[in-house]
């Protein structure tokens, strides 16, 4: 008889995903870096195309569990004390659905005249990609399909100038700063703060250091996902506050930290 083989969800299925296999795998694997992704679903969980059946998805959940060590540590921490096992996996797969939707939309944009540049044309490093302009006012739905690193810069713009993020703790703020620094500067290569440095400076250093050799692309995805956890509708604010033709916040010159860090996430990487 036939034997069914279930692959983990970071293995590409569509042509759009296969065309950017490494980026797709990084994005999906990054979901398990944030416990919040298992406690709350992505906003697209209500999308009619997102179908969830615990019995049908159990095999894919098992494949992910066996191949991602982070999942083996998260489940005993979160299930059942903070979330049921079914909701744990439903939330996980809703975030993966959002990533798959993003890759599909970006591929559709590539196929249109004037679509975004291919990855080799845009530069090999996300953090080093050239500044780009938003050519016109875009809706939140259109902004959701913007590729990286532009989407990351939009999230930073929101982090600096948008409304206060609800329930943002100091630890969350420091993690956001660490992810932003990792995305723009790479792995921590600064000396450890000294005895007389502030507790916050030491906490920022430790948060950055813990990210290890995480790639800039993964750090960007995580930063955006963290913003989405605190405000699933953050792109609505960006859409309503666009300034077409202005580079600031879309891969261009960022306002200095003296211009006001609203959520503790400066547009330029904070000194750690």
PDB file of C-alpha atoms in Angstrom:
ATOM      1  CA  UNK A   1       0.000   0.000   0.000  1.00  0.00           C
ATOM      2  CA  UNK A   2       0.929   3.670  -0.293  1.00  0.00           C
ATOM      3  CA  UNK A   3       2.817   5.337   2.520  1.00  0.00           C
ATOM      4  CA  UNK A   4       2.092   9.003   3.163  1.00  0.00           C
ATOM      5  CA  UNK A   5       5.053  11.208   3.967  1.00  0.00           C
ATOM      6  CA  UNK A   6       4.348  14.440   5.801  1.00  0.00           C
ATOM      7  CA  UNK A   7       6.965  17.147   5.499  1.00  0.00           C
ATOM      8  CA  UNK A   8       7.443  19.987   7.993  1.00  0.00           C
ATOM      9  CA  UNK A   9       5.682  23.230   7.002  1.00  0.00           C
ATOM     10  CA  UNK A  10       8.894  25.052   6.069  1.00  0.00           C
ATOM     11  CA  UNK A  11       9.368  22.790   3.048  1.00  0.00           C
ATOM     12  CA  UNK A  12       8.171  24.778   0.013  1.00  0.00           C
ATOM     13  CA  UNK A  13       5.130  23.512  -1.876  1.00  0.00           C
ATOM     14  CA  UNK A  14       4.204  26.150  -4.455  1.00  0.00           C
ATOM     15  CA  UNK A  15       6.339  27.529  -7.266  1.00  0.00           C
ATOM     16  CA  UNK A  16       6.421  30.891  -5.484  1.00  0.00           C
ATOM     17  CA  UNK A  17       7.873  29.255  -2.377  1.00  0.00           C
ATOM     18  CA  UNK A  18      10.316  27.087  -4.316  1.00  0.00           C
ATOM     19  CA  UNK A  19      11.626  30.124  -6.172  1.00  0.00           C
ATOM     20  CA  UNK A  20      12.756  31.581  -2.828  1.00  0.00           C
ATOM     21  CA  UNK A  21      13.312  28.375  -0.866  1.00  0.00           C
ATOM     22  CA  UNK A  22      15.905  29.683   1.597  1.00  0.00           C
ATOM     23  CA  UNK A  23      13.916  32.820   2.401  1.00  0.00           C
ATOM     24  CA  UNK A  24      10.693  30.819   2.777  1.00  0.00           C
ATOM     25  CA  UNK A  25      12.323  28.321   5.143  1.00  0.00           C
ATOM     26  CA  UNK A  26      13.835  31.104   7.251  1.00  0.00           C
ATOM     27  CA  UNK A  27      10.477  32.863   7.528  1.00  0.00           C
ATOM     28  CA  UNK A  28       8.563  29.729   8.581  1.00  0.00           C
ATOM     29  CA  UNK A  29      11.225  28.523  11.016  1.00  0.00           C
ATOM     30  CA  UNK A  30      11.287  31.974  12.602  1.00  0.00           C
ATOM     31  CA  UNK A  31       7.678  31.501  13.774  1.00  0.00           C
ATOM     32  CA  UNK A  32       8.822  29.229  16.606  1.00  0.00           C
ATOM     33  CA  UNK A  33      11.219  31.870  17.930  1.00  0.00           C
ATOM     34  CA  UNK A  34       8.312  33.781  19.481  1.00  0.00           C
ATOM     35  CA  UNK A  35       6.084  32.136  22.094  1.00  0.00           C
ATOM     36  CA  UNK A  36       3.456  34.778  21.329  1.00  0.00           C
ATOM     37  CA  UNK A  37       2.872  33.157  17.927  1.00  0.00           C
ATOM     38  CA  UNK A  38       1.471  30.097  19.735  1.00  0.00           C
ATOM     39  CA  UNK A  39      -0.691  32.031  22.177  1.00  0.00           C
ATOM     40  CA  UNK A  40      -2.573  34.125  19.633  1.00  0.00           C
ATOM     41  CA  UNK A  41      -3.498  33.490  15.988  1.00  0.00           C
ATOM     42  CA  UNK A  42      -2.450  35.677  13.111  1.00  0.00           C
ATOM     43  CA  UNK A  43      -5.067  38.175  11.953  1.00  0.00           C
ATOM     44  CA  UNK A  44      -5.490  36.103   8.786  1.00  0.00           C
ATOM     45  CA  UNK A  45      -6.822  33.186  10.836  1.00  0.00           C
ATOM     46  CA  UNK A  46     -10.307  34.517  10.012  1.00  0.00           C
ATOM     47  CA  UNK A  47      -9.593  34.376   6.288  1.00  0.00           C
ATOM     48  CA  UNK A  48     -11.965  31.913   4.570  1.00  0.00           C
ATOM     49  CA  UNK A  49      -8.984  30.278   2.833  1.00  0.00           C
ATOM     50  CA  UNK A  50      -7.423  29.330   6.157  1.00  0.00           C
ATOM     51  CA  UNK A  51      -8.919  25.965   6.990  1.00  0.00           C
ATOM     52  CA  UNK A  52      -8.075  24.185  10.211  1.00  0.00           C
ATOM     53  CA  UNK A  53      -8.859  20.646  11.213  1.00  0.00           C
ATOM     54  CA  UNK A  54      -6.854  19.283  14.147  1.00  0.00           C
ATOM     55  CA  UNK A  55      -7.204  15.685  12.999  1.00  0.00           C
ATOM     56  CA  UNK A  56      -6.010  16.452   9.473  1.00  0.00           C
ATOM     57  CA  UNK A  57      -3.199  18.754  10.600  1.00  0.00           C
ATOM     58  CA  UNK A  58      -1.882  16.473  13.336  1.00  0.00           C
ATOM     59  CA  UNK A  59       0.517  14.698  10.947  1.00  0.00           C
ATOM     60  CA  UNK A  60       2.054  17.992   9.804  1.00  0.00           C
ATOM     61  CA  UNK A  61       2.260  19.146  13.402  1.00  0.00           C
ATOM     62  CA  UNK A  62       4.140  15.966  14.276  1.00  0.00           C
ATOM     63  CA  UNK A  63       6.563  16.549  11.372  1.00  0.00           C
ATOM     64  CA  UNK A  64       7.239  20.076  12.614  1.00  0.00           C
ATOM     65  CA  UNK A  65       7.636  18.891  16.211  1.00  0.00           C
ATOM     66  CA  UNK A  66      10.192  16.233  15.264  1.00  0.00           C
ATOM     67  CA  UNK A  67      12.301  18.644  13.210  1.00  0.00           C
ATOM     68  CA  UNK A  68      12.252  21.858  15.278  1.00  0.00           C
ATOM     69  CA  UNK A  69      13.888  21.644  18.703  1.00  0.00           C
ATOM     70  CA  UNK A  70      12.278  24.926  19.731  1.00  0.00           C
ATOM     71  CA  UNK A  71       8.831  23.333  19.477  1.00  0.00           C
ATOM     72  CA  UNK A  72       9.828  20.545  21.840  1.00  0.00           C
ATOM     73  CA  UNK A  73      10.681  23.133  24.488  1.00  0.00           C
ATOM     74  CA  UNK A  74       7.679  25.386  23.861  1.00  0.00           C
ATOM     75  CA  UNK A  75       4.948  22.759  24.207  1.00  0.00           C
ATOM     76  CA  UNK A  76       5.614  21.825  27.857  1.00  0.00           C
ATOM     77  CA  UNK A  77       5.956  25.525  28.703  1.00  0.00           C
ATOM     78  CA  UNK A  78       2.666  26.588  27.123  1.00  0.00           C
ATOM     79  CA  UNK A  79       0.411  23.507  26.943  1.00  0.00           C
ATOM     80  CA  UNK A  80      -1.960  23.213  28.723  1.00  0.00           C
ATOM     81  CA  UNK A  81      -1.215  25.987  31.239  1.00  0.00           C
ATOM     82  CA  UNK A  82      -1.635  28.846  28.770  1.00  0.00           C
ATOM     83  CA  UNK A  83      -3.180  27.335  25.655  1.00  0.00           C
ATOM     84  CA  UNK A  84      -4.712  24.032  24.602  1.00  0.00           C
ATOM     85  CA  UNK A  85      -2.700  21.759  22.346  1.00  0.00           C
ATOM     86  CA  UNK A  86      -5.174  22.233  19.495  1.00  0.00           C
ATOM     87  CA  UNK A  87      -5.061  26.038  19.763  1.00  0.00           C
ATOM     88  CA  UNK A  88      -1.265  25.909  20.101  1.00  0.00           C
ATOM     89  CA  UNK A  89      -1.030  24.303  16.672  1.00  0.00           C
ATOM     90  CA  UNK A  90      -3.882  26.283  15.147  1.00  0.00           C
ATOM     91  CA  UNK A  91      -2.139  29.525  16.069  1.00  0.00           C
ATOM     92  CA  UNK A  92       1.161  28.193  14.727  1.00  0.00           C
ATOM     93  CA  UNK A  93      -0.303  27.223  11.375  1.00  0.00           C
ATOM     94  CA  UNK A  94      -2.201  30.522  11.086  1.00  0.00           C
ATOM     95  CA  UNK A  95       1.136  32.353  11.139  1.00  0.00           C
ATOM     96  CA  UNK A  96       2.473  29.941   8.528  1.00  0.00           C
ATOM     97  CA  UNK A  97      -0.617  30.565   6.407  1.00  0.00           C
ATOM     98  CA  UNK A  98       0.138  34.298   6.563  1.00  0.00           C
ATOM     99  CA  UNK A  99       3.703  33.672   5.362  1.00  0.00           C
ATOM    100  CA  UNK A 100       2.491  31.478   2.505  1.00  0.00           C
ATOM    101  CA  UNK A 101      -0.050  34.145   1.548  1.00  0.00           C
ATOM    102  CA  UNK A 102       2.696  36.776   1.549  1.00  0.00           C
ATOM    103  CA  UNK A 103       4.891  34.712  -0.793  1.00  0.00           C
ATOM    104  CA  UNK A 104       1.948  34.096  -3.125  1.00  0.00           C
ATOM    105  CA  UNK A 105       1.074  37.807  -3.266  1.00  0.00           C
ATOM    106  CA  UNK A 106       4.673  38.779  -3.888  1.00  0.00           C
ATOM    107  CA  UNK A 107       4.922  36.246  -6.718  1.00  0.00           C
ATOM    108  CA  UNK A 108       1.736  37.666  -8.222  1.00  0.00           C
ATOM    109  CA  UNK A 109       3.275  41.127  -8.045  1.00  0.00           C
ATOM    110  CA  UNK A 110       6.415  39.854  -9.790  1.00  0.00           C
ATOM    111  CA  UNK A 111       4.328  38.529 -12.662  1.00  0.00           C
ATOM    112  CA  UNK A 112       2.728  41.938 -13.280  1.00  0.00           C
ATOM    113  CA  UNK A 113       4.378  44.641 -15.416  1.00  0.00           C
ATOM    114  CA  UNK A 114       6.449  46.794 -13.136  1.00  0.00           C
ATOM    115  CA  UNK A 115       6.558  44.082 -10.462  1.00  0.00           C
ATOM    116  CA  UNK A 116       9.220  44.123  -7.780  1.00  0.00           C
ATOM    117  CA  UNK A 117      12.817  43.382  -8.719  1.00  0.00           C
ATOM    118  CA  UNK A 118      14.034  39.815  -8.518  1.00  0.00           C
ATOM    119  CA  UNK A 119      16.095  39.037  -5.412  1.00  0.00           C
ATOM    120  CA  UNK A 120      19.388  39.063  -7.357  1.00  0.00           C
ATOM    121  CA  UNK A 121      18.571  42.548  -8.644  1.00  0.00           C
ATOM    122  CA  UNK A 122      17.612  43.870  -5.236  1.00  0.00           C
ATOM    123  CA  UNK A 123      20.885  42.902  -3.582  1.00  0.00           C
ATOM    124  CA  UNK A 124      22.016  39.841  -1.684  1.00  0.00           C
ATOM    125  CA  UNK A 125      21.616  41.329   1.789  1.00  0.00           C
ATOM    126  CA  UNK A 126      18.257  42.489   3.093  1.00  0.00           C
ATOM    127  CA  UNK A 127      19.836  45.047   5.396  1.00  0.00           C
ATOM    128  CA  UNK A 128      21.942  46.475   2.598  1.00  0.00           C
ATOM    129  CA  UNK A 129      19.140  46.792   0.036  1.00  0.00           C
ATOM    130  CA  UNK A 130      18.935  50.224  -1.617  1.00  0.00           C
ATOM    131  CA  UNK A 131      16.383  52.798  -0.546  1.00  0.00           C
ATOM    132  CA  UNK A 132      13.106  52.670  -2.433  1.00  0.00           C
ATOM    133  CA  UNK A 133      10.173  55.019  -2.776  1.00  0.00           C
ATOM    134  CA  UNK A 134       6.511  54.236  -2.382  1.00  0.00           C
ATOM    135  CA  UNK A 135       5.276  55.339  -5.815  1.00  0.00           C
ATOM    136  CA  UNK A 136       1.748  56.155  -4.689  1.00  0.00           C
ATOM    137  CA  UNK A 137      -0.655  55.822  -1.810  1.00  0.00           C
ATOM    138  CA  UNK A 138      -1.108  52.124  -1.096  1.00  0.00           C
ATOM    139  CA  UNK A 139      -3.867  50.413   0.860  1.00  0.00           C
ATOM    140  CA  UNK A 140      -3.127  48.261   3.888  1.00  0.00           C
ATOM    141  CA  UNK A 141      -3.805  45.157   1.773  1.00  0.00           C
ATOM    142  CA  UNK A 142      -1.308  46.320  -0.841  1.00  0.00           C
ATOM    143  CA  UNK A 143       1.256  47.143   1.836  1.00  0.00           C
ATOM    144  CA  UNK A 144       0.887  43.616   3.229  1.00  0.00           C
ATOM    145  CA  UNK A 145       2.321  42.334  -0.061  1.00  0.00           C
ATOM    146  CA  UNK A 146       5.366  44.623   0.068  1.00  0.00           C
ATOM    147  CA  UNK A 147       8.554  42.588   0.062  1.00  0.00           C
ATOM    148  CA  UNK A 148      11.419  42.677   2.516  1.00  0.00           C
ATOM    149  CA  UNK A 149      13.338  44.745   3.525  1.00  0.00           C
ATOM    150  CA  UNK A 150      10.729  47.418   2.702  1.00  0.00           C
ATOM    151  CA  UNK A 151       8.119  45.810   4.971  1.00  0.00           C
ATOM    152  CA  UNK A 152      10.616  45.807   7.823  1.00  0.00           C
ATOM    153  CA  UNK A 153      11.248  49.531   7.334  1.00  0.00           C
ATOM    154  CA  UNK A 154       7.501  50.163   7.339  1.00  0.00           C
ATOM    155  CA  UNK A 155       7.275  48.342  10.666  1.00  0.00           C
ATOM    156  CA  UNK A 156      10.102  50.468  12.054  1.00  0.00           C
ATOM    157  CA  UNK A 157       8.295  53.591  10.848  1.00  0.00           C
ATOM    158  CA  UNK A 158       5.214  52.414  12.727  1.00  0.00           C
ATOM    159  CA  UNK A 159       7.309  51.603  15.794  1.00  0.00           C
ATOM    160  CA  UNK A 160       8.731  55.122  15.866  1.00  0.00           C
ATOM    161  CA  UNK A 161       5.761  57.261  14.863  1.00  0.00           C
ATOM    162  CA  UNK A 162       2.645  55.110  15.379  1.00  0.00           C
ATOM    163  CA  UNK A 163       0.343  54.923  18.380  1.00  0.00           C
ATOM    164  CA  UNK A 164       1.649  53.247  21.547  1.00  0.00           C
ATOM    165  CA  UNK A 165       1.747  49.484  21.294  1.00  0.00           C
ATOM    166  CA  UNK A 166      -0.719  47.946  23.760  1.00  0.00           C
ATOM    167  CA  UNK A 167       0.735  45.908  26.612  1.00  0.00           C
ATOM    168  CA  UNK A 168       4.328  46.546  25.529  1.00  0.00           C
ATOM    169  CA  UNK A 169       6.555  45.643  28.460  1.00  0.00           C
ATOM    170  CA  UNK A 170      10.140  46.802  28.934  1.00  0.00           C
ATOM    171  CA  UNK A 171      11.302  43.297  28.009  1.00  0.00           C
ATOM    172  CA  UNK A 172       9.255  43.420  24.802  1.00  0.00           C
ATOM    173  CA  UNK A 173      10.664  46.851  23.937  1.00  0.00           C
ATOM    174  CA  UNK A 174      14.216  45.650  24.488  1.00  0.00           C
ATOM    175  CA  UNK A 175      13.601  42.581  22.312  1.00  0.00           C
ATOM    176  CA  UNK A 176      12.254  44.769  19.506  1.00  0.00           C
ATOM    177  CA  UNK A 177      15.373  46.916  19.697  1.00  0.00           C
ATOM    178  CA  UNK A 178      17.579  43.808  19.663  1.00  0.00           C
ATOM    179  CA  UNK A 179      15.846  42.423  16.568  1.00  0.00           C
ATOM    180  CA  UNK A 180      16.178  45.754  14.814  1.00  0.00           C
ATOM    181  CA  UNK A 181      19.855  45.956  15.666  1.00  0.00           C
ATOM    182  CA  UNK A 182      20.414  42.372  14.497  1.00  0.00           C
ATOM    183  CA  UNK A 183      18.663  43.198  11.219  1.00  0.00           C
ATOM    184  CA  UNK A 184      20.689  46.343  10.547  1.00  0.00           C
ATOM    185  CA  UNK A 185      24.070  45.602  12.164  1.00  0.00           C
ATOM    186  CA  UNK A 186      24.245  41.817  12.288  1.00  0.00           C
ATOM    187  CA  UNK A 187      25.320  39.622  15.230  1.00  0.00           C
ATOM    188  CA  UNK A 188      26.486  41.333  18.400  1.00  0.00           C
ATOM    189  CA  UNK A 189      30.169  42.252  18.237  1.00  0.00           C
ATOM    190  CA  UNK A 190      30.227  44.911  20.942  1.00  0.00           C
ATOM    191  CA  UNK A 191      31.972  44.504  24.318  1.00  0.00           C
ATOM    192  CA  UNK A 192      29.852  43.562  27.297  1.00  0.00           C
ATOM    193  CA  UNK A 193      28.698  46.591  29.357  1.00  0.00           C
ATOM    194  CA  UNK A 194      30.821  47.338  32.384  1.00  0.00           C
ATOM    195  CA  UNK A 195      29.971  47.267  36.064  1.00  0.00           C
ATOM    196  CA  UNK A 196      28.911  50.913  36.106  1.00  0.00           C
ATOM    197  CA  UNK A 197      26.682  50.762  33.037  1.00  0.00           C
ATOM    198  CA  UNK A 198      22.936  50.912  33.571  1.00  0.00           C
ATOM    199  CA  UNK A 199      20.777  47.816  34.046  1.00  0.00           C
ATOM    200  CA  UNK A 200      18.943  48.669  30.817  1.00  0.00           C
ATOM    201  CA  UNK A 201      22.194  48.841  28.839  1.00  0.00           C
ATOM    202  CA  UNK A 202      23.110  45.400  30.159  1.00  0.00           C
ATOM    203  CA  UNK A 203      19.636  44.038  29.322  1.00  0.00           C
ATOM    204  CA  UNK A 204      19.872  45.410  25.772  1.00  0.00           C
ATOM    205  CA  UNK A 205      23.268  43.835  25.308  1.00  0.00           C
ATOM    206  CA  UNK A 206      22.087  40.442  26.564  1.00  0.00           C
ATOM    207  CA  UNK A 207      18.986  40.525  24.340  1.00  0.00           C
ATOM    208  CA  UNK A 208      21.091  41.250  21.275  1.00  0.00           C
ATOM    209  CA  UNK A 209      23.761  38.717  22.220  1.00  0.00           C
ATOM    210  CA  UNK A 210      21.145  35.957  22.636  1.00  0.00           C
ATOM    211  CA  UNK A 211      20.148  36.313  18.984  1.00  0.00           C
ATOM    212  CA  UNK A 212      23.493  34.734  18.103  1.00  0.00           C
ATOM    213  CA  UNK A 213      24.142  34.325  14.382  1.00  0.00           C
ATOM    214  CA  UNK A 214      20.544  34.941  13.323  1.00  0.00           C
ATOM    215  CA  UNK A 215      20.441  36.262   9.756  1.00  0.00           C
ATOM    216  CA  UNK A 216      19.303  39.800   8.995  1.00  0.00           C
ATOM    217  CA  UNK A 217      16.371  38.394   6.985  1.00  0.00           C
ATOM    218  CA  UNK A 218      15.162  36.303   9.935  1.00  0.00           C
ATOM    219  CA  UNK A 219      15.533  39.256  12.310  1.00  0.00           C
ATOM    220  CA  UNK A 220      13.458  41.423   9.973  1.00  0.00           C
ATOM    221  CA  UNK A 221      10.703  38.828   9.762  1.00  0.00           C
ATOM    222  CA  UNK A 222      10.667  38.453  13.542  1.00  0.00           C
ATOM    223  CA  UNK A 223      10.529  42.207  14.081  1.00  0.00           C
ATOM    224  CA  UNK A 224       7.508  42.500  11.789  1.00  0.00           C
ATOM    225  CA  UNK A 225       5.830  39.491  13.408  1.00  0.00           C
ATOM    226  CA  UNK A 226       6.380  41.019  16.849  1.00  0.00           C
ATOM    227  CA  UNK A 227       4.723  44.255  15.740  1.00  0.00           C
ATOM    228  CA  UNK A 228       1.800  42.215  14.387  1.00  0.00           C
ATOM    229  CA  UNK A 229       1.409  40.423  17.716  1.00  0.00           C
ATOM    230  CA  UNK A 230       0.911  43.740  19.503  1.00  0.00           C
ATOM    231  CA  UNK A 231      -1.182  45.356  16.761  1.00  0.00           C
ATOM    232  CA  UNK A 232      -2.531  43.147  13.986  1.00  0.00           C
ATOM    233  CA  UNK A 233      -3.818  46.267  12.186  1.00  0.00           C
ATOM    234  CA  UNK A 234      -0.550  48.219  12.183  1.00  0.00           C
ATOM    235  CA  UNK A 235      -0.574  48.499   8.381  1.00  0.00           C
ATOM    236  CA  UNK A 236      -3.829  50.467   8.586  1.00  0.00           C
ATOM    237  CA  UNK A 237      -1.894  53.203  10.395  1.00  0.00           C
ATOM    238  CA  UNK A 238       0.937  53.055   7.845  1.00  0.00           C
ATOM    239  CA  UNK A 239      -1.532  53.275   4.954  1.00  0.00           C
ATOM    240  CA  UNK A 240      -3.227  56.308   6.507  1.00  0.00           C
ATOM    241  CA  UNK A 241       0.069  58.078   7.198  1.00  0.00           C
ATOM    242  CA  UNK A 242       2.022  57.498   4.011  1.00  0.00           C
ATOM    243  CA  UNK A 243       4.037  60.231   2.410  1.00  0.00           C
ATOM    244  CA  UNK A 244       4.620  59.052  -1.172  1.00  0.00           C
ATOM    245  CA  UNK A 245       8.022  59.965  -2.514  1.00  0.00           C
ATOM    246  CA  UNK A 246       9.540  60.345   0.942  1.00  0.00           C
ATOM    247  CA  UNK A 247      12.287  57.849   1.727  1.00  0.00           C
ATOM    248  CA  UNK A 248      11.982  58.049   5.494  1.00  0.00           C
ATOM    249  CA  UNK A 249      10.730  54.782   6.952  1.00  0.00           C
ATOM    250  CA  UNK A 250      10.852  52.852   3.671  1.00  0.00           C
ATOM    251  CA  UNK A 251      14.466  51.875   3.485  1.00  0.00           C
ATOM    252  CA  UNK A 252      15.653  55.472   3.353  1.00  0.00           C
ATOM    253  CA  UNK A 253      17.010  57.923   5.878  1.00  0.00           C
ATOM    254  CA  UNK A 254      15.469  57.301   9.234  1.00  0.00           C
ATOM    255  CA  UNK A 255      14.716  59.966  11.792  1.00  0.00           C
ATOM    256  CA  UNK A 256      17.278  60.268  14.520  1.00  0.00           C
ATOM    257  CA  UNK A 257      16.566  58.929  17.968  1.00  0.00           C
ATOM    258  CA  UNK A 258      16.364  62.495  19.199  1.00  0.00           C
ATOM    259  CA  UNK A 259      13.164  62.776  17.158  1.00  0.00           C
ATOM    260  CA  UNK A 260      11.423  60.641  19.755  1.00  0.00           C
ATOM    261  CA  UNK A 261      11.379  56.886  20.322  1.00  0.00           C
ATOM    262  CA  UNK A 262       7.708  56.207  20.723  1.00  0.00           C
ATOM    263  CA  UNK A 263       7.781  52.462  21.330  1.00  0.00           C
ATOM    264  CA  UNK A 264      11.406  52.322  22.334  1.00  0.00           C
ATOM    265  CA  UNK A 265      12.334  51.176  18.817  1.00  0.00           C
ATOM    266  CA  UNK A 266      14.433  53.841  17.169  1.00  0.00           C
ATOM    267  CA  UNK A 267      14.521  54.025  13.407  1.00  0.00           C
ATOM    268  CA  UNK A 268      18.261  53.671  13.603  1.00  0.00           C
ATOM    269  CA  UNK A 269      19.662  50.767  15.539  1.00  0.00           C
ATOM    270  CA  UNK A 270      19.991  51.777  19.190  1.00  0.00           C
ATOM    271  CA  UNK A 271      23.387  51.675  20.835  1.00  0.00           C
ATOM    272  CA  UNK A 272      23.579  48.550  22.938  1.00  0.00           C
TER     273      UNK A 272
END
